[in-house]
Coordinates of C-alpha atoms in Angstrom, one line a residue:
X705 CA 5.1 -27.6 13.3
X706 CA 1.9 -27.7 10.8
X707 CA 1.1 -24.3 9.6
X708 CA -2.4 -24.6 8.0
X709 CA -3.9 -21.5 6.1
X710 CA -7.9 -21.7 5.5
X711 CA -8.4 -20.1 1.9
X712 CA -10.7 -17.1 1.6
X713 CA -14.1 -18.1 1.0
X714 CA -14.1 -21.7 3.1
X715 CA -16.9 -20.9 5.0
X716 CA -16.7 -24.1 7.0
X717 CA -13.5 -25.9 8.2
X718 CA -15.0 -29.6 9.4
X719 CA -17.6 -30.9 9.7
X720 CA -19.6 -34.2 10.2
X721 CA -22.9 -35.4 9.0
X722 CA -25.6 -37.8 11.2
X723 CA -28.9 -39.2 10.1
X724 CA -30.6 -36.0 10.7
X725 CA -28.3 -33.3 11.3
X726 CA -24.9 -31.6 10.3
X727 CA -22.5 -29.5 12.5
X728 CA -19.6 -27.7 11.4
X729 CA -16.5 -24.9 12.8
X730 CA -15.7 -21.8 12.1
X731 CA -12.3 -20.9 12.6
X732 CA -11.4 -17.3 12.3
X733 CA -7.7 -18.0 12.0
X734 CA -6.1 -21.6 11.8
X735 CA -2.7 -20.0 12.4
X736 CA -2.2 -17.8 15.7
X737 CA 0.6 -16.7 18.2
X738 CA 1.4 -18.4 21.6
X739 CA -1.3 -17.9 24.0
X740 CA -3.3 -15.7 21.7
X741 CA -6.9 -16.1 21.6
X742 CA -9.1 -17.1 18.2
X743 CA -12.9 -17.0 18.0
X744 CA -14.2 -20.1 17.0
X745 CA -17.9 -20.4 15.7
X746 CA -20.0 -23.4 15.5
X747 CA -23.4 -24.1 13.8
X748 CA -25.6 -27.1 13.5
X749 CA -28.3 -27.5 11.0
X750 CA -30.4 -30.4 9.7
X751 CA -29.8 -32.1 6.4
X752 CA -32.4 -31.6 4.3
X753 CA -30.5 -34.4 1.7
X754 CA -27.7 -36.5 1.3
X755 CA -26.2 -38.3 -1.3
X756 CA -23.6 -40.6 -0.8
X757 CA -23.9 -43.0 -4.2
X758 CA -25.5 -46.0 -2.2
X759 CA -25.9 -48.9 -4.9
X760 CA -23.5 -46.8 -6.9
X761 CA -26.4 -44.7 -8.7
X762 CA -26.9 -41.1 -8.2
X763 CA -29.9 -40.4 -5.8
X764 CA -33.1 -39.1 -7.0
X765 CA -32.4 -35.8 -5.2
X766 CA -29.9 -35.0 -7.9
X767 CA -29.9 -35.4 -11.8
X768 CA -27.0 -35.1 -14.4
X769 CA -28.1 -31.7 -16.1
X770 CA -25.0 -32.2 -19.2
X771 CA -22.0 -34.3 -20.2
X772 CA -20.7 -37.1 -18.6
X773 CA -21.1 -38.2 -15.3
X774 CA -21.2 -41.3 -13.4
X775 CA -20.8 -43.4 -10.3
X776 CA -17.4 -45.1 -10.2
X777 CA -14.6 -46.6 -8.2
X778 CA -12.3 -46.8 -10.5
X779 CA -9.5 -44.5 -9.8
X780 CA -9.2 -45.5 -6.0
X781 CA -11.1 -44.8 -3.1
X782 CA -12.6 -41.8 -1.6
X783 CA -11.4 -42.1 2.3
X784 CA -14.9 -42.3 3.6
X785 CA -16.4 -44.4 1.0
X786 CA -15.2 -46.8 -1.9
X787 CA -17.5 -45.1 -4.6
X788 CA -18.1 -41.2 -5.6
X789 CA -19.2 -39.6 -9.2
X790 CA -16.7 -38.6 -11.7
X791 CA -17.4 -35.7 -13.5
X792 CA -15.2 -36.1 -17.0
X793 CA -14.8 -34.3 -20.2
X794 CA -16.1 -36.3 -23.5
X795 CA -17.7 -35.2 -26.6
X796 CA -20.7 -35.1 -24.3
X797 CA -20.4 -31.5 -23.6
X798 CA -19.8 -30.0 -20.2
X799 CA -20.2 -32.3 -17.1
X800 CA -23.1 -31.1 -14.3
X801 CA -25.5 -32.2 -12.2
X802 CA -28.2 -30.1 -10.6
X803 CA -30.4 -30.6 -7.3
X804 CA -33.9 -30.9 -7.1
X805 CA -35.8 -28.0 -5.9
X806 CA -35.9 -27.2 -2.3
X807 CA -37.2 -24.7 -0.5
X808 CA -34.7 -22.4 1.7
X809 CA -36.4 -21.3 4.8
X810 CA -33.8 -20.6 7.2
X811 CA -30.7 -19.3 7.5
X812 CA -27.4 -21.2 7.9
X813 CA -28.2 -23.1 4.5
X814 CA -25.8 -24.4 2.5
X815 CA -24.1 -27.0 0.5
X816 CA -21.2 -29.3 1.2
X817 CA -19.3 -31.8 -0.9
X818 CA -16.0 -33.8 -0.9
X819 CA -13.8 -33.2 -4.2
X820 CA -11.0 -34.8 -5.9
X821 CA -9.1 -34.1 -9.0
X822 CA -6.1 -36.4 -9.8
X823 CA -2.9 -36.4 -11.2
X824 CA -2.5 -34.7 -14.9
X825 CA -1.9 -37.3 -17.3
X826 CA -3.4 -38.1 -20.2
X827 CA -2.4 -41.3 -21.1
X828 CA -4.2 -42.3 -17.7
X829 CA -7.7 -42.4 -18.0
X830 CA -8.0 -41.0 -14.2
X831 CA -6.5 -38.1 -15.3
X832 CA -7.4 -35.1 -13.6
X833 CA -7.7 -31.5 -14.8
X834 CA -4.6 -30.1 -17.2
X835 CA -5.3 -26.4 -17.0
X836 CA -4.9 -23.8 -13.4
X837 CA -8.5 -22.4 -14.2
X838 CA -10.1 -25.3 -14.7
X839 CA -12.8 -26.7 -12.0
X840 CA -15.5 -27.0 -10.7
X841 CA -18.1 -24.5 -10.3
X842 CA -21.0 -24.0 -7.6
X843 CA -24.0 -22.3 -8.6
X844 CA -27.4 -21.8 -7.7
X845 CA -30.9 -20.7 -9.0
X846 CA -34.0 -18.9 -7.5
X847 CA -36.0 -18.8 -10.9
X848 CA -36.1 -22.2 -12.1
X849 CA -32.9 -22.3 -13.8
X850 CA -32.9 -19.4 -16.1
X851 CA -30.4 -17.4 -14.1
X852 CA -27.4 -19.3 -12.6
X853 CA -25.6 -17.3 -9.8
X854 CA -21.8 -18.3 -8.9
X855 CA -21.7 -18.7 -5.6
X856 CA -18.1 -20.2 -5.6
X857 CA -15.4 -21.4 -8.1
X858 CA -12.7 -24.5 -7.4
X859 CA -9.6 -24.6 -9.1
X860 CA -6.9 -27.6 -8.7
X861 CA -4.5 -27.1 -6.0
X862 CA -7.3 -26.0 -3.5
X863 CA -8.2 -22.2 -4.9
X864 CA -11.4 -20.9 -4.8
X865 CA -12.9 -18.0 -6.1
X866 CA -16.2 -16.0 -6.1
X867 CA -15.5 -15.5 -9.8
X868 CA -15.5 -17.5 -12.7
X869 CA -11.2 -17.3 -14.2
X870 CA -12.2 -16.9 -17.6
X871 CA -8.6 -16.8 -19.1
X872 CA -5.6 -19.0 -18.7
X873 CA -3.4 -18.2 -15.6
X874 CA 0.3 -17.9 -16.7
X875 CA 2.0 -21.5 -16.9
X876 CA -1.3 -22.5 -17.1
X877 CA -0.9 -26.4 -18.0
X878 CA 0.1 -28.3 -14.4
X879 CA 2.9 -30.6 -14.5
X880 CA 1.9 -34.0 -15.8
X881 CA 2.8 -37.6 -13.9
X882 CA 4.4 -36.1 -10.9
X883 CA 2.4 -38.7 -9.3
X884 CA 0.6 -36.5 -6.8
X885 CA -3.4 -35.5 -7.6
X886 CA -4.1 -31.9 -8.4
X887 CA -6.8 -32.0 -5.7
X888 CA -6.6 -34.1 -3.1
X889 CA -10.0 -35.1 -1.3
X890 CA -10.9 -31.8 0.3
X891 CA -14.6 -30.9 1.9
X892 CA -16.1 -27.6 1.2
X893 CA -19.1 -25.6 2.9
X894 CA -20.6 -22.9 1.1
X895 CA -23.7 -21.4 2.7
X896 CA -26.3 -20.1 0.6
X897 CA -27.2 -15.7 0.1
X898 CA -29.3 -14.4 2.2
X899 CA -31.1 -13.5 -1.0
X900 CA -31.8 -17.1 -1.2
X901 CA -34.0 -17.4 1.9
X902 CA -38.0 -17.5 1.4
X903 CA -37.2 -19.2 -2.1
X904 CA -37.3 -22.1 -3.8
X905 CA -33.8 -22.8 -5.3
X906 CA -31.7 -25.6 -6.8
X907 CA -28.3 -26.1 -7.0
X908 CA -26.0 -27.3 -9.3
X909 CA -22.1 -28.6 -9.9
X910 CA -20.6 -27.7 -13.0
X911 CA -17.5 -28.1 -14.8
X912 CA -15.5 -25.0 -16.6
X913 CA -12.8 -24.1 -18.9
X914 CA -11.7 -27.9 -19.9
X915 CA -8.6 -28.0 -22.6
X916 CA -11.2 -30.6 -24.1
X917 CA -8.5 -33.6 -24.1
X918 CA -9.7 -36.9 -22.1
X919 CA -10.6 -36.9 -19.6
X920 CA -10.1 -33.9 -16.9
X921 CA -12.0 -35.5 -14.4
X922 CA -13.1 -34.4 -11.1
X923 CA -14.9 -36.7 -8.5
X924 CA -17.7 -35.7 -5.7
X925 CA -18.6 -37.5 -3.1
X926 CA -20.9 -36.8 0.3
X927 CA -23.2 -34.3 -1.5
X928 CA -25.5 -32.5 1.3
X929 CA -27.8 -29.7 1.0
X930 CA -28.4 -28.9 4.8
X931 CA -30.8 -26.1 6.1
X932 CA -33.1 -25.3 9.0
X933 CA -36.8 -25.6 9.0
X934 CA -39.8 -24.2 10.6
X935 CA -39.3 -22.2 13.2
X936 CA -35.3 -22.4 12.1
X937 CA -34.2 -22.7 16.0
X938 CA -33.0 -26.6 15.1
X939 CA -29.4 -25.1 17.2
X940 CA -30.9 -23.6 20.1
X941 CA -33.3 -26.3 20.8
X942 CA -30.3 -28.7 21.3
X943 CA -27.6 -29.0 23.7
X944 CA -24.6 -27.8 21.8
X945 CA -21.4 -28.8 23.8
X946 CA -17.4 -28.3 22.6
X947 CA -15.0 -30.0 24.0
X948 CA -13.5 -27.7 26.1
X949 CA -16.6 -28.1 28.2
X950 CA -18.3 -24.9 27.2
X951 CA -22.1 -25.6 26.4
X952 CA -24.8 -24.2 24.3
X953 CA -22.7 -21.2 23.2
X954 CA -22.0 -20.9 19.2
X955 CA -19.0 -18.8 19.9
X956 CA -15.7 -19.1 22.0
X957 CA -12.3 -17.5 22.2
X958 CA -10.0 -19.7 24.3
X959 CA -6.4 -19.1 24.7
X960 CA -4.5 -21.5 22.2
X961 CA -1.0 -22.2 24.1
X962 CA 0.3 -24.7 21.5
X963 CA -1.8 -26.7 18.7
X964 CA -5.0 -27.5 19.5
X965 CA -8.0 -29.8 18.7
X966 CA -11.2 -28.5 19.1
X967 CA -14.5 -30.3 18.3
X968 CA -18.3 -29.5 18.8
X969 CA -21.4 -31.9 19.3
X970 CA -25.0 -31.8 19.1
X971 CA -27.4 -33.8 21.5
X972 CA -31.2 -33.8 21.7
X973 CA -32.9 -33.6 24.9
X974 CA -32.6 -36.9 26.3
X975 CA -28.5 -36.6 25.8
X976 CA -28.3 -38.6 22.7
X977 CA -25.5 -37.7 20.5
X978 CA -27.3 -36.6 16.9
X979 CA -24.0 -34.7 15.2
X980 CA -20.4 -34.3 15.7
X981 CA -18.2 -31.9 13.6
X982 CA -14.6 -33.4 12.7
X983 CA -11.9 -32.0 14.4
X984 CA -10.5 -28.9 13.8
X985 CA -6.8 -28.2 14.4
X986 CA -5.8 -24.2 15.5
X987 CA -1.9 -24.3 15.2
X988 CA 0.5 -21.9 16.5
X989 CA 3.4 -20.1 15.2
X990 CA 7.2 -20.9 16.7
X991 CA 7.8 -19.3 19.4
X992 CA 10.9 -16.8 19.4
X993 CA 11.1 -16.1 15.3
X994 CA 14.1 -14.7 13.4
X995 CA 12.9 -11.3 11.8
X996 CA 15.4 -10.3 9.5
X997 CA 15.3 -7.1 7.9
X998 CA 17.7 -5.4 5.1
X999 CA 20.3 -3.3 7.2
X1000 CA 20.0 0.7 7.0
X1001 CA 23.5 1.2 5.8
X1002 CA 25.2 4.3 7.8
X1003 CA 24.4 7.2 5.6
X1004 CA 26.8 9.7 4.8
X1005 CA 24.9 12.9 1.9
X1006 CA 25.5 16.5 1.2
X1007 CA 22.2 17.5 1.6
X1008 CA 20.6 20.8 1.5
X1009 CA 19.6 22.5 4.7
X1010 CA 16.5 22.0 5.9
X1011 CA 16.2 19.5 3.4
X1012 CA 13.8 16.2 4.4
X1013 CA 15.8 13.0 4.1
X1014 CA 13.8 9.9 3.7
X1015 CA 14.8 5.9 4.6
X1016 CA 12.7 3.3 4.1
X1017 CA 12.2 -0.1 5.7
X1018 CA 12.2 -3.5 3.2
X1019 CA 12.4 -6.9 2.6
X1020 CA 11.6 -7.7 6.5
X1021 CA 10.9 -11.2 6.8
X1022 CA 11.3 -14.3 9.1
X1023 CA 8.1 -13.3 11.4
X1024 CA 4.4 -12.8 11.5
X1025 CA 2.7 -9.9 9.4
X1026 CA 1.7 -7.3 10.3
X1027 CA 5.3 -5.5 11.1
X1028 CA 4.9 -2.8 13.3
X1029 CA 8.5 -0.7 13.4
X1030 CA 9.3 2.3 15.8
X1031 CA 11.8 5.0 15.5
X1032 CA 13.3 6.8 18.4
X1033 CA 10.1 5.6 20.3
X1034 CA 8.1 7.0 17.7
X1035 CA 5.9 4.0 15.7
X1036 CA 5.9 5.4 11.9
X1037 CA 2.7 5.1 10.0
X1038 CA 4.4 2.6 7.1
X1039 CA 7.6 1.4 6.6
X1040 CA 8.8 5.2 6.1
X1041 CA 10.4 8.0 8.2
X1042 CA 11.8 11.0 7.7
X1043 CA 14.6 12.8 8.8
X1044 CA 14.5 16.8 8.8
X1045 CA 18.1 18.2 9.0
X1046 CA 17.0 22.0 9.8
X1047 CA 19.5 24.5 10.8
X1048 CA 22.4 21.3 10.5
X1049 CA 25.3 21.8 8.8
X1050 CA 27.6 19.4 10.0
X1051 CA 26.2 16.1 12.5
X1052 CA 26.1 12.6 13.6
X1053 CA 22.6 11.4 14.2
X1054 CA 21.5 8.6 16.1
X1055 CA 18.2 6.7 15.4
X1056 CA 17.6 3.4 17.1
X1057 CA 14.6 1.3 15.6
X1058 CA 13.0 -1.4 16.5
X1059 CA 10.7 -4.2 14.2
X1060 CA 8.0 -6.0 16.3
X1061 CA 6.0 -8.8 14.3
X1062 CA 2.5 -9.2 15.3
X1063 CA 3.8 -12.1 17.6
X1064 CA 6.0 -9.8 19.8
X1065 CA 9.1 -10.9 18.1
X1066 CA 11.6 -8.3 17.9
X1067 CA 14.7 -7.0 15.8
X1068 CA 16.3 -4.2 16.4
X1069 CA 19.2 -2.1 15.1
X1070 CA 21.4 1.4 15.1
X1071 CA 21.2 4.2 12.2
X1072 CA 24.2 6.2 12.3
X1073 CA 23.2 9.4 9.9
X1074 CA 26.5 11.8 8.8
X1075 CA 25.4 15.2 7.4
X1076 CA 27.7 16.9 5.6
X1077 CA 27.0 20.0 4.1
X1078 CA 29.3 22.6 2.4
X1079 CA 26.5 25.4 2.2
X1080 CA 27.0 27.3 5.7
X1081 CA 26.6 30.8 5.0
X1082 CA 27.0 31.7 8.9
X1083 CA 31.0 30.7 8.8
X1084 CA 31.6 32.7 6.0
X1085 CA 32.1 36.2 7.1
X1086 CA 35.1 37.0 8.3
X1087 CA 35.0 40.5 8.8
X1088 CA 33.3 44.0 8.1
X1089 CA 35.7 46.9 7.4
X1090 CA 33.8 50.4 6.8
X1091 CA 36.9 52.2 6.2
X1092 CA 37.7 50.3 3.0
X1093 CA 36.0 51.2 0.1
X1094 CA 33.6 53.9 -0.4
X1095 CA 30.5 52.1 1.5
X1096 CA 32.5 49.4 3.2
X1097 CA 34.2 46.4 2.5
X1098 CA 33.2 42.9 3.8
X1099 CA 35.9 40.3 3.4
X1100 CA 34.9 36.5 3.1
X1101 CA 36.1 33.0 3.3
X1102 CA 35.6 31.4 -0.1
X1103 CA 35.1 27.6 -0.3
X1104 CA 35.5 25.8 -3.5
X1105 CA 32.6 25.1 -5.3
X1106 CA 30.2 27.4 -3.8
X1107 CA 29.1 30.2 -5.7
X1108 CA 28.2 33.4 -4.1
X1109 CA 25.8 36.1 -4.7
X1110 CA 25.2 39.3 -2.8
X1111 CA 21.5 40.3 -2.4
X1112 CA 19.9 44.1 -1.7
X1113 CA 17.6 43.0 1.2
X1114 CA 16.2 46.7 1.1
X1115 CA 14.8 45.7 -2.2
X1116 CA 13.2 42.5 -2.0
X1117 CA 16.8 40.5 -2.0
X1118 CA 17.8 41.5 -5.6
X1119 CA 21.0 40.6 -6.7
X1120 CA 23.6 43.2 -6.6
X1121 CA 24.9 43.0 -9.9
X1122 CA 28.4 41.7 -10.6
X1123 CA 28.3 41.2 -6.6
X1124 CA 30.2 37.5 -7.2
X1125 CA 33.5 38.3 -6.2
X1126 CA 34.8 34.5 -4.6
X1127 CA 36.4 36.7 -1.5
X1128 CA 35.4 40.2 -0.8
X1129 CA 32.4 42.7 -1.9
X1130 CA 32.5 46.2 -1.5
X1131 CA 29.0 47.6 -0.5
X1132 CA 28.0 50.0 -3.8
X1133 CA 25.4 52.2 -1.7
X1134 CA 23.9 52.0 2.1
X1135 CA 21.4 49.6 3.3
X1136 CA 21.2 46.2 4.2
X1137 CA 22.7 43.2 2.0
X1138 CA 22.5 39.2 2.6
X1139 CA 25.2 37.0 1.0
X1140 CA 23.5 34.1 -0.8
X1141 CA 25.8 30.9 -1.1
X1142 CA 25.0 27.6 -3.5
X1143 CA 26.3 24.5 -4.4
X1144 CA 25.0 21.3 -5.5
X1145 CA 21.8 22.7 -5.8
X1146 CA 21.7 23.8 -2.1
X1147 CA 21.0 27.2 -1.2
X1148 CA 21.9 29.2 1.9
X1149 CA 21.8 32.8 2.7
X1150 CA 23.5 34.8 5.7
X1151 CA 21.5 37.6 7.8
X1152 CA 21.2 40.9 6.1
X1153 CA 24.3 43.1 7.2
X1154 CA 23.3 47.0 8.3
X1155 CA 26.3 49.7 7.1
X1156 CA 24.8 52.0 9.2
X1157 CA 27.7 52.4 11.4
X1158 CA 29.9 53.1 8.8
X1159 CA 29.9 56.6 8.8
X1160 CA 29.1 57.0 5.3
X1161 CA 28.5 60.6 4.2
X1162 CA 25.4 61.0 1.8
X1163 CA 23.8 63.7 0.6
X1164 CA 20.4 64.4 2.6
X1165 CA 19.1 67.1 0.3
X1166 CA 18.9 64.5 -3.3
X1167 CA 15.7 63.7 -4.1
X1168 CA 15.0 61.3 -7.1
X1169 CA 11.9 60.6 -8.9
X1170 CA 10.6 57.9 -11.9
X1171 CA 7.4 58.8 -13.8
X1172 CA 5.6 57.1 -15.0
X1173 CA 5.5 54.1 -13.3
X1174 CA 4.8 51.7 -14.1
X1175 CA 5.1 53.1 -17.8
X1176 CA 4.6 51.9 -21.5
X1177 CA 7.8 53.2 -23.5
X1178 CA 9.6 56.1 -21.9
X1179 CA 10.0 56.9 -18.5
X1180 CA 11.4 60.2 -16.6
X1181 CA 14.2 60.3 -13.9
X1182 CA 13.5 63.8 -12.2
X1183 CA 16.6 65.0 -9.8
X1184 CA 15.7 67.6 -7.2
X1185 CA 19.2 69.1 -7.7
X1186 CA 22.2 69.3 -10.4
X1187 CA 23.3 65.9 -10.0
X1188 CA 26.3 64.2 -12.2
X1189 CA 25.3 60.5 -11.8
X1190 CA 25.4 57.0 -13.7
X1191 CA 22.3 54.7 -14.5
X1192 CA 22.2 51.1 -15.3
X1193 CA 19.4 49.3 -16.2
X1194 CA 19.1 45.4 -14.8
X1195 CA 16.3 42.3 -15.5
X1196 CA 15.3 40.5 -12.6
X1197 CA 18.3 38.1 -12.4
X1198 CA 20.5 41.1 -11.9
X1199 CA 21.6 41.0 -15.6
X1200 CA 22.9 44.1 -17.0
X1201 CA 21.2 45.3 -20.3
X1202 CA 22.3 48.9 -20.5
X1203 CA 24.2 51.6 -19.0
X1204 CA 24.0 55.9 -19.3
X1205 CA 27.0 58.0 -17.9
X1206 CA 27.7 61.0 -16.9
X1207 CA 23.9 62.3 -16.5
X1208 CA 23.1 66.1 -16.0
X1209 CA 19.3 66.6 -17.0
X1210 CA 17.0 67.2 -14.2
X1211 CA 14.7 65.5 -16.3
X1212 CA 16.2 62.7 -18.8
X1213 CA 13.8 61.0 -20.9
X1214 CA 14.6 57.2 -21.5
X1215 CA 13.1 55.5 -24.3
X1216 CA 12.3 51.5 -22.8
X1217 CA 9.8 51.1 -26.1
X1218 CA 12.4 47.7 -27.1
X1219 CA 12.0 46.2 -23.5
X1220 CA 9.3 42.9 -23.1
X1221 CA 6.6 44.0 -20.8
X1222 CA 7.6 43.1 -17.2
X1223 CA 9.3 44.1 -14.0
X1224 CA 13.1 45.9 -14.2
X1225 CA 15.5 47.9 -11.8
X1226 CA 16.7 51.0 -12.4
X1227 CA 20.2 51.7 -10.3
X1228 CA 21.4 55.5 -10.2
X1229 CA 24.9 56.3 -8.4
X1230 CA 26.9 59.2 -8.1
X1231 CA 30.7 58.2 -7.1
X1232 CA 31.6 62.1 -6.6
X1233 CA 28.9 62.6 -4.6
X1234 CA 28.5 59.1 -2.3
X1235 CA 24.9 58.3 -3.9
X1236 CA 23.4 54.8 -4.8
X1237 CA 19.8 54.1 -5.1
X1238 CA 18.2 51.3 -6.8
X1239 CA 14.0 51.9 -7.8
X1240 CA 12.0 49.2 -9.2
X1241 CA 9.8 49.9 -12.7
X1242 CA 6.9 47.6 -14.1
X1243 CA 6.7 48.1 -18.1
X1244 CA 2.9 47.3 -19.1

């Protein structure tokens, strides 16, 4: 099946000239899906002149501006005509030829022109252009050709530009004496800029970027400026009829079941034909396409929990951009999706997804998604045992590689110091403590754990207090009564930096003058007397 792709910037896909008028097609798409629709747009518009090389000279309405240009036949024939004008590189200079002036009065100006470039070969002396960026230019002028605008750029193999491709393009030479020209005979339609209406104006064609070697030649043939006049309603004062029978309309959508001709044609009032476009051909893409996609291999991570997994969609081919691609029903944004695996420790999810080309064609497929984590601090605790130890003892199940931490959740979740045994912690005063867990990066934490059921006998009547606080070299522990007790000073990673024993003062003076300024915790404990308190200080 022909697949035919208009290039950005063809403004006009056929066309066909009469004596006095030219019509042409629009299409908005050449290539669409089974029993789609595509708006097609037609115009018609006199020609204001025409140049088709009669008596193999160049009409008066054109002149050659530069370089080297002439009416020949000698590298074949166009396919409409037997003669066109090269335009070839010599020691001339630049090849161009420039319109006369015209005035633009009207929209739905332009110009069109049939172009050629043959095969690269320089012993031939129809060689056509050697380098990718080399072509032909389009420009026009509104102030008697001391500014030329671009209004579109031709390169071989059919690309055009609406910019000038100043440097090489990689592999820039083409391949030489493949036999095949580097520009078959293609038309192209460029209406003018709005800009351009109200103005006198002249056009011209020029050539850029030649290597300078013999002879890069390009040949033109069917030059027409075309343009309304007057009252600039040449279309809607004529019967415009397509042939699928709709009449004096400039736009239609039909449905295109399979690849089809259309055509459009102008008639004056007494139903004689004046102007028929050439045919234009809307294709259709194959029916029931292969979309292939690279498979979402079954995943299998330690992850962290809660942690946001993402999977990504690529190399999806064999149908019709756009993709569209749904997840569990849900259509994703791009050709990502996430997977959040929040309070998971241990699952097999399921996500079915389907890819839908913008033709309906569909591939689909099953993600099988194994989470595997080691970090589950709610399977850990085994059991809570206030009558061991002095506070309380919690024994744990200890799984290899996980660290373990306990944390004070009284105290903003600092770390009990030295609290890493691998199987059981003894609680060193009352409150509430969390056991944090990690491993491969992955952190988990159980619920804090109340001993207040432990019957725990502690001395109502001890009252401690640290001034000043926060404090710039020495602080004061004030007791309210004789108290024996211990103190050990931590950072706030639950190092130890220093420890005092046996304490008696009811006011002991300690000297923090060699600490950084900062935050620090101060733990004091009696054993003898079932104490443990833990107070924060800030050094300024």
């Amino acid at each position: 099946m022909k697949l035919t792709t208009l290039l950005l910037g063809l403004l006009i896909s056929a066309f066909s000239y009469g004596q006095n008028c030219l019509i042409g097609i629009t299409p908005t798409d050449t290539t669409v899906c089974i029993n789609s629709s595509v708006q097609l747009n037609a115009y018609a518009s006199p020609v204001l002149f025409i140049d088709t090389f009669a008596n193999n000279q160049l009409s008066p309405d054109w002149t050659i501006s530069s370089g080297n240009c002439y009416v020949s036949t000698a590298c074949g024939n166009n396919p409409d005509y037997s003669n066109y004008l090269t335009l070839a590189t010599t020691n001339t200079g630049t090849p161009s030829i420039t319109s006369k002036l015209f005035y633009n009065a009207c929209p739905n100006s332009g110009i069109s022109f049939q172009l050629y470039s043959g095969d690269q070969d320089a012993t031939n002396s129809c060689d056509g252009a050697d380098l990718k960026n080399e072509g032909i230019a389009v420009e026009y002028t509104i102030d008697g050709g001391q500014t030329w605008e671009l209004l579109r750029y031709i390169m071989p193999h059919g690309v055009d530009t609406n910019v000038l491709v100043t440097q090489n393009i990689a592999n820039s030479f083409l391949s030489p004496d493949d036999g095949q020209p580097e520009l078959p005979w293609t038309t192209y339609s460029y209406s003018f800029p709005t800009s351009t209406i109200g103005q006198n104006m002249q056009v011209r064609l020029k050539q850029h970027y030649s290597s300078g070697v013999c002879c890069d030649k390009f040949n033109v043939q069917e030059l027409i400026i075309y343009g309304d006049v007057g009252s600039c309603d040449f279309a809607t004062s004529h019967d415009l009829i397509w042939s699928t029978g709709a009449t004096n309309v400039t736009s239609i959508s039909p449905t295109i079941p399979n690849d089809t001709v259309f055509t459009a044609s102008l008639y004056d009032a007494n139903g004689v034909l004046l102007c028929s476009s050439s045919p234009v051909i809307v294709n259709t893409h194959p029916a029931n396409l292969s979309i292939t996609s690279d498979p979402l291999t079954h995943y299998t991570a330690v992850d962290c929990i809660n942690d946001t997994v993402f999977y990504s969609f690529s190399n999806i081919t064999g149908g019709v951009e756009p993709y569209s691609i749904e997840v569990n029903n849900q259509t994703l944004q791009d050709t990502t999706f996430f997977v959040e695996f929040a309070n998971q420790y241990n699952d097999t999810l399921f996500y079915s997804y389907v890819v839908t080309d913008a033709c309906g064609n569909t591939y689909s497929d099953l993600l099988l998604i194994d989470f595997q984590s080691d970090v589950n601090a709610n399977t850990v605790i085994n059991s809570i045992d206030p009558q061991m130890g002095n506070y309380g003892t919690v024994f744990y199940d200890s799984i290899p590689g996980v660290s373990y931490q306990w944390l004070y959740c009284d105290n903003n979740y600092f770390p009990v110091p030295g609290a890493t045994d691998m199987n059981e912690f003894t609680f060193p005063y009352t409150g509430q403590f969390a056991l944090e867990l990690s491993s491969n990066g992955c952190i988990d934490t159980t619920i804090c754990m109340d001993l207040s059921h432990a019957n725990i006998s502690v001395e109502k009547d001890i009252n401690i207090r640290l001034s000043p606080n926060p404090f710039e070299s020495e602080i004061t522990i004030s007791t309210s009564s004789q108290l024996n007790y211990d103190l050990t000073l931590f950072d706030t990673k639950g190092a130890k930096i220093e420890t005092y024993h046996n304490l008696q003062e009811s006011d002991f003076k300690l000297n923090l003058d060699h600490l950084e300024t900062g935050i620090y915790f101060i733990q004091i404990y009696s054993d003898n007397q079932n104490f443990s308190e833990l107070f924060r200080i800030v050094k300024q």
